[in-house]
């Protein structure tokens, strides 16, 4: 930051109030209108400083919202080269204070466990609060079920935006088996040497086993917010705040479908808390504009038919049988498809060919 300020491409900012958006905005402005005194290699160096600042800011967000372990795995990806950020790696290695911090985190998180009784390292106060909330839920449910003698099981879903955090939460809760039986759920993409993504088959298997009751706690990234039929969930825990109110509503919609549900949002005091409050304010303003503006918001009842008059489709129900897939036939088709690619495009472009 000091180099960017000295070269007058970034206004002097108090680091405590700096946001990632301000960094990105300043970088875009620098790319569009670089100062006349900055030319050639100097411009490339400042571009690298912007990239380093944004990368470090992401690490700072991980530290504040997810904890020290998530920050360590992110920095480890820079140091071992899997994130392909050689400029950041060289810069950090020349900073003794930072390397001291990195080595301290290495001894904390890379040492092999001494045994099952070794205490878990809570890398963020939110983890302790999360553990407390989930344990309280299962203990209360077990007590309630014993009193009623109804045998109804309960399920919990926990959302966190980062894969490393998902793994950490699952490791922490796994220590309370068999009361808490945990599965993780994340997207298909894999980035570097970090946490590997799930295949589609693995995703379907996780959802199936969670629905069937083999596991009672699902820790998921944002991929689990919508589009999954996971059955009834009694407790939703959001481990981070979302700026977009729609995403929070999507998470909330996972509970309270057949019986009373509960949602807990765990926040870090300060920036994350302000993000959540802003999200709630945005949601209220959307509700207000829909419900109060009766004159400007009307449903139009006289929508025309999508199909022309005289066309009346009839429902035709039939069973479809799927034959055996032959991969050789598929490869032959793809070759033919590549050959006729330009012809196909032409037939789509010209209406007389339809």
PDB file of N, CA and C in Angstrom, residues 190-244:
ATOM      1  N   UNK A 190     -11.901 -28.024  -9.073  1.00  0.00           N
ATOM      2  CA  UNK A 190     -10.745 -28.196  -8.184  1.00  0.00           C
ATOM      3  C   UNK A 190      -9.721 -27.119  -8.518  1.00  0.00           C
ATOM      4  N   UNK A 191      -9.212 -26.440  -7.488  1.00  0.00           N
ATOM      5  CA  UNK A 191      -8.244 -25.361  -7.700  1.00  0.00           C
ATOM      6  C   UNK A 191      -6.915 -25.741  -7.066  1.00  0.00           C
ATOM      7  N   UNK A 192      -5.882 -25.891  -7.894  1.00  0.00           N
ATOM      8  CA  UNK A 192      -4.537 -26.157  -7.384  1.00  0.00           C
ATOM      9  C   UNK A 192      -4.476 -27.418  -6.545  1.00  0.00           C
ATOM     10  N   UNK A 193      -3.653 -27.362  -5.492  1.00  0.00           N
ATOM     11  CA  UNK A 193      -3.488 -28.510  -4.601  1.00  0.00           C
ATOM     12  C   UNK A 193      -4.377 -28.393  -3.379  1.00  0.00           C
ATOM     13  N   UNK A 194      -5.347 -27.467  -3.425  1.00  0.00           N
ATOM     14  CA  UNK A 194      -6.220 -27.263  -2.273  1.00  0.00           C
ATOM     15  C   UNK A 194      -7.220 -28.391  -2.130  1.00  0.00           C
ATOM     16  N   UNK A 195      -8.323 -28.102  -1.460  1.00  0.00           N
ATOM     17  CA  UNK A 195      -9.351 -29.111  -1.235  1.00  0.00           C
ATOM     18  C   UNK A 195      -9.971 -29.502  -2.573  1.00  0.00           C
ATOM     19  N   UNK A 196      -9.954 -30.791  -2.873  1.00  0.00           N
ATOM     20  CA  UNK A 196     -10.438 -31.300  -4.162  1.00  0.00           C
ATOM     21  C   UNK A 196     -11.956 -31.192  -4.241  1.00  0.00           C
ATOM     22  N   UNK A 197     -12.454 -30.823  -5.426  1.00  0.00           N
ATOM     23  CA  UNK A 197     -13.889 -30.745  -5.637  1.00  0.00           C
ATOM     24  C   UNK A 197     -14.540 -32.117  -5.714  1.00  0.00           C
ATOM     25  N   UNK A 198     -15.873 -32.136  -5.613  1.00  0.00           N
ATOM     26  CA  UNK A 198     -16.638 -33.385  -5.703  1.00  0.00           C
ATOM     27  C   UNK A 198     -17.022 -33.645  -7.151  1.00  0.00           C
ATOM     28  N   UNK A 199     -17.031 -34.910  -7.553  1.00  0.00           N
ATOM     29  CA  UNK A 199     -17.618 -35.269  -8.844  1.00  0.00           C
ATOM     30  C   UNK A 199     -19.137 -35.241  -8.692  1.00  0.00           C
ATOM     31  N   UNK A 200     -19.831 -35.244  -9.829  1.00  0.00           N
ATOM     32  CA  UNK A 200     -21.295 -35.237  -9.768  1.00  0.00           C
ATOM     33  C   UNK A 200     -21.827 -36.487  -9.057  1.00  0.00           C
ATOM     34  N   UNK A 201     -21.169 -37.615  -9.285  1.00  0.00           N
ATOM     35  CA  UNK A 201     -21.582 -38.859  -8.630  1.00  0.00           C
ATOM     36  C   UNK A 201     -21.442 -38.741  -7.109  1.00  0.00           C
ATOM     37  N   UNK A 202     -20.325 -38.145  -6.655  1.00  0.00           N
ATOM     38  CA  UNK A 202     -20.111 -37.959  -5.219  1.00  0.00           C
ATOM     39  C   UNK A 202     -21.142 -37.006  -4.626  1.00  0.00           C
ATOM     40  N   UNK A 203     -21.467 -35.948  -5.366  1.00  0.00           N
ATOM     41  CA  UNK A 203     -22.481 -34.997  -4.895  1.00  0.00           C
ATOM     42  C   UNK A 203     -23.836 -35.693  -4.692  1.00  0.00           C
ATOM     43  N   UNK A 204     -24.239 -36.486  -5.684  1.00  0.00           N
ATOM     44  CA  UNK A 204     -25.518 -37.196  -5.600  1.00  0.00           C
ATOM     45  C   UNK A 204     -25.522 -38.187  -4.433  1.00  0.00           C
ATOM     46  N   UNK A 205     -24.381 -38.847  -4.227  1.00  0.00           N
ATOM     47  CA  UNK A 205     -24.265 -39.817  -3.136  1.00  0.00           C
ATOM     48  C   UNK A 205     -24.417 -39.127  -1.775  1.00  0.00           C
ATOM     49  N   UNK A 206     -23.788 -37.953  -1.612  1.00  0.00           N
ATOM     50  CA  UNK A 206     -23.887 -37.207  -0.354  1.00  0.00           C
ATOM     51  C   UNK A 206     -25.337 -36.810  -0.077  1.00  0.00           C
ATOM     52  N   UNK A 207     -26.010 -36.256  -1.092  1.00  0.00           N
ATOM     53  CA  UNK A 207     -27.404 -35.830  -0.926  1.00  0.00           C
ATOM     54  C   UNK A 207     -28.283 -37.019  -0.574  1.00  0.00           C
ATOM     55  N   UNK A 208     -28.068 -38.154  -1.259  1.00  0.00           N
ATOM     56  CA  UNK A 208     -28.878 -39.355  -1.020  1.00  0.00           C
ATOM     57  C   UNK A 208     -28.703 -39.846   0.415  1.00  0.00           C
ATOM     58  N   UNK A 209     -27.449 -39.929   0.881  1.00  0.00           N
ATOM     59  CA  UNK A 209     -27.190 -40.450   2.225  1.00  0.00           C
ATOM     60  C   UNK A 209     -27.683 -39.486   3.306  1.00  0.00           C
ATOM     61  N   UNK A 210     -27.619 -38.199   3.034  1.00  0.00           N
ATOM     62  CA  UNK A 210     -28.131 -37.216   3.991  1.00  0.00           C
ATOM     63  C   UNK A 210     -29.651 -37.326   4.109  1.00  0.00           C
ATOM     64  N   UNK A 211     -30.306 -37.512   2.973  1.00  0.00           N
ATOM     65  CA  UNK A 211     -31.776 -37.667   2.971  1.00  0.00           C
ATOM     66  C   UNK A 211     -32.199 -38.945   3.681  1.00  0.00           C
ATOM     67  N   UNK A 212     -31.434 -40.015   3.463  1.00  0.00           N
ATOM     68  CA  UNK A 212     -31.792 -41.305   4.050  1.00  0.00           C
ATOM     69  C   UNK A 212     -31.528 -41.362   5.549  1.00  0.00           C
ATOM     70  N   UNK A 213     -30.752 -40.400   6.084  1.00  0.00           N
ATOM     71  CA  UNK A 213     -30.509 -40.363   7.524  1.00  0.00           C
ATOM     72  C   UNK A 213     -29.235 -41.025   7.965  1.00  0.00           C
ATOM     73  N   UNK A 214     -28.360 -41.434   7.012  1.00  0.00           N
ATOM     74  CA  UNK A 214     -27.090 -42.024   7.399  1.00  0.00           C
ATOM     75  C   UNK A 214     -26.190 -41.017   8.090  1.00  0.00           C
ATOM     76  N   UNK A 215     -26.365 -39.742   7.740  1.00  0.00           N
ATOM     77  CA  UNK A 215     -25.637 -38.646   8.369  1.00  0.00           C
ATOM     78  C   UNK A 215     -26.646 -37.578   8.765  1.00  0.00           C
ATOM     79  N   UNK A 216     -26.374 -36.888   9.858  1.00  0.00           N
ATOM     80  CA  UNK A 216     -27.356 -35.904  10.335  1.00  0.00           C
ATOM     81  C   UNK A 216     -26.874 -34.466  10.250  1.00  0.00           C
ATOM     82  N   UNK A 217     -25.642 -34.251   9.757  1.00  0.00           N
ATOM     83  CA  UNK A 217     -25.110 -32.890   9.628  1.00  0.00           C
ATOM     84  C   UNK A 217     -24.402 -32.759   8.290  1.00  0.00           C
ATOM     85  N   UNK A 218     -24.777 -31.744   7.528  1.00  0.00           N
ATOM     86  CA  UNK A 218     -24.164 -31.487   6.223  1.00  0.00           C
ATOM     87  C   UNK A 218     -23.490 -30.118   6.275  1.00  0.00           C
ATOM     88  N   UNK A 219     -22.171 -30.104   6.033  1.00  0.00           N
ATOM     89  CA  UNK A 219     -21.415 -28.842   5.983  1.00  0.00           C
ATOM     90  C   UNK A 219     -21.139 -28.551   4.515  1.00  0.00           C
ATOM     91  N   UNK A 220     -21.650 -27.413   4.021  1.00  0.00           N
ATOM     92  CA  UNK A 220     -21.657 -27.165   2.581  1.00  0.00           C
ATOM     93  C   UNK A 220     -21.112 -25.780   2.234  1.00  0.00           C
ATOM     94  N   UNK A 221     -20.539 -25.677   1.037  1.00  0.00           N
ATOM     95  CA  UNK A 221     -20.222 -24.363   0.472  1.00  0.00           C
ATOM     96  C   UNK A 221     -21.506 -23.809  -0.141  1.00  0.00           C
ATOM     97  N   UNK A 222     -21.400 -22.673  -0.828  1.00  0.00           N
ATOM     98  CA  UNK A 222     -22.597 -22.011  -1.376  1.00  0.00           C
ATOM     99  C   UNK A 222     -23.293 -22.845  -2.450  1.00  0.00           C
ATOM    100  N   UNK A 223     -22.633 -23.919  -2.952  1.00  0.00           N
ATOM    101  CA  UNK A 223     -23.264 -24.753  -3.979  1.00  0.00           C
ATOM    102  C   UNK A 223     -24.515 -25.455  -3.436  1.00  0.00           C
ATOM    103  N   UNK A 224     -24.608 -25.595  -2.101  1.00  0.00           N
ATOM    104  CA  UNK A 224     -25.769 -26.252  -1.503  1.00  0.00           C
ATOM    105  C   UNK A 224     -26.924 -25.325  -1.196  1.00  0.00           C
ATOM    106  N   UNK A 225     -26.816 -24.056  -1.626  1.00  0.00           N
ATOM    107  CA  UNK A 225     -27.856 -23.081  -1.276  1.00  0.00           C
ATOM    108  C   UNK A 225     -29.154 -23.301  -2.048  1.00  0.00           C
ATOM    109  N   UNK A 226     -29.055 -23.796  -3.265  1.00  0.00           N
ATOM    110  CA  UNK A 226     -30.271 -23.951  -4.075  1.00  0.00           C
ATOM    111  C   UNK A 226     -30.145 -25.133  -5.024  1.00  0.00           C
ATOM    112  N   UNK A 227     -31.287 -25.606  -5.463  1.00  0.00           N
ATOM    113  CA  UNK A 227     -31.312 -26.656  -6.475  1.00  0.00           C
ATOM    114  C   UNK A 227     -31.115 -28.061  -5.957  1.00  0.00           C
ATOM    115  N   UNK A 228     -31.121 -28.250  -4.620  1.00  0.00           N
ATOM    116  CA  UNK A 228     -30.945 -29.594  -4.061  1.00  0.00           C
ATOM    117  C   UNK A 228     -32.179 -30.005  -3.275  1.00  0.00           C
ATOM    118  N   UNK A 229     -32.612 -31.235  -3.475  1.00  0.00           N
ATOM    119  CA  UNK A 229     -33.737 -31.759  -2.702  1.00  0.00           C
ATOM    120  C   UNK A 229     -33.152 -32.569  -1.548  1.00  0.00           C
ATOM    121  N   UNK A 230     -32.967 -31.901  -0.412  1.00  0.00           N
ATOM    122  CA  UNK A 230     -32.278 -32.561   0.703  1.00  0.00           C
ATOM    123  C   UNK A 230     -33.217 -32.914   1.841  1.00  0.00           C
ATOM    124  N   UNK A 231     -34.516 -32.725   1.643  1.00  0.00           N
ATOM    125  CA  UNK A 231     -35.466 -33.098   2.687  1.00  0.00           C
ATOM    126  C   UNK A 231     -35.546 -32.072   3.800  1.00  0.00           C
ATOM    127  N   UNK A 232     -36.090 -32.498   4.934  1.00  0.00           N
ATOM    128  CA  UNK A 232     -36.344 -31.588   6.047  1.00  0.00           C
ATOM    129  C   UNK A 232     -35.087 -31.337   6.870  1.00  0.00           C
ATOM    130  N   UNK A 233     -34.799 -30.066   7.138  1.00  0.00           N
ATOM    131  CA  UNK A 233     -33.667 -29.654   7.973  1.00  0.00           C
ATOM    132  C   UNK A 233     -34.222 -28.776   9.094  1.00  0.00           C
ATOM    133  N   UNK A 234     -33.821 -29.053  10.335  1.00  0.00           N
ATOM    134  CA  UNK A 234     -34.376 -28.326  11.491  1.00  0.00           C
ATOM    135  C   UNK A 234     -33.525 -27.147  11.931  1.00  0.00           C
ATOM    136  N   UNK A 235     -32.233 -27.165  11.600  1.00  0.00           N
ATOM    137  CA  UNK A 235     -31.348 -26.065  11.994  1.00  0.00           C
ATOM    138  C   UNK A 235     -30.424 -25.705  10.841  1.00  0.00           C
ATOM    139  N   UNK A 236     -30.397 -24.408  10.500  1.00  0.00           N
ATOM    140  CA  UNK A 236     -29.466 -23.881   9.512  1.00  0.00           C
ATOM    141  C   UNK A 236     -28.484 -22.973  10.248  1.00  0.00           C
ATOM    142  N   UNK A 237     -27.185 -23.197  10.045  1.00  0.00           N
ATOM    143  CA  UNK A 237     -26.179 -22.308  10.637  1.00  0.00           C
ATOM    144  C   UNK A 237     -25.373 -21.686   9.502  1.00  0.00           C
ATOM    145  N   UNK A 238     -25.362 -20.355   9.442  1.00  0.00           N
ATOM    146  CA  UNK A 238     -24.559 -19.631   8.457  1.00  0.00           C
ATOM    147  C   UNK A 238     -23.282 -19.166   9.145  1.00  0.00           C
ATOM    148  N   UNK A 239     -22.151 -19.662   8.664  1.00  0.00           N
ATOM    149  CA  UNK A 239     -20.873 -19.371   9.317  1.00  0.00           C
ATOM    150  C   UNK A 239     -20.277 -18.053   8.848  1.00  0.00           C
ATOM    151  N   UNK A 240     -20.897 -17.419   7.850  1.00  0.00           N
ATOM    152  CA  UNK A 240     -20.411 -16.129   7.362  1.00  0.00           C
ATOM    153  C   UNK A 240     -21.580 -15.299   6.851  1.00  0.00           C
ATOM    154  N   UNK A 241     -21.351 -14.011   6.677  1.00  0.00           N
ATOM    155  CA  UNK A 241     -22.392 -13.098   6.214  1.00  0.00           C
ATOM    156  C   UNK A 241     -22.324 -12.967   4.697  1.00  0.00           C
ATOM    157  N   UNK A 242     -23.482 -12.797   4.066  1.00  0.00           N
ATOM    158  CA  UNK A 242     -23.549 -12.609   2.628  1.00  0.00           C
ATOM    159  C   UNK A 242     -24.072 -11.206   2.320  1.00  0.00           C
ATOM    160  N   UNK A 243     -23.383 -10.516   1.400  1.00  0.00           N
ATOM    161  CA  UNK A 243     -23.844  -9.177   1.021  1.00  0.00           C
ATOM    162  C   UNK A 243     -25.178  -9.253   0.280  1.00  0.00           C
ATOM    163  N   UNK A 244     -25.331 -10.317  -0.495  1.00  0.00           N
ATOM    164  CA  UNK A 244     -26.536 -10.472  -1.306  1.00  0.00           C
ATOM    165  C   UNK A 244     -27.652 -11.071  -0.454  1.00  0.00           C
TER     166      UNK A 244
END
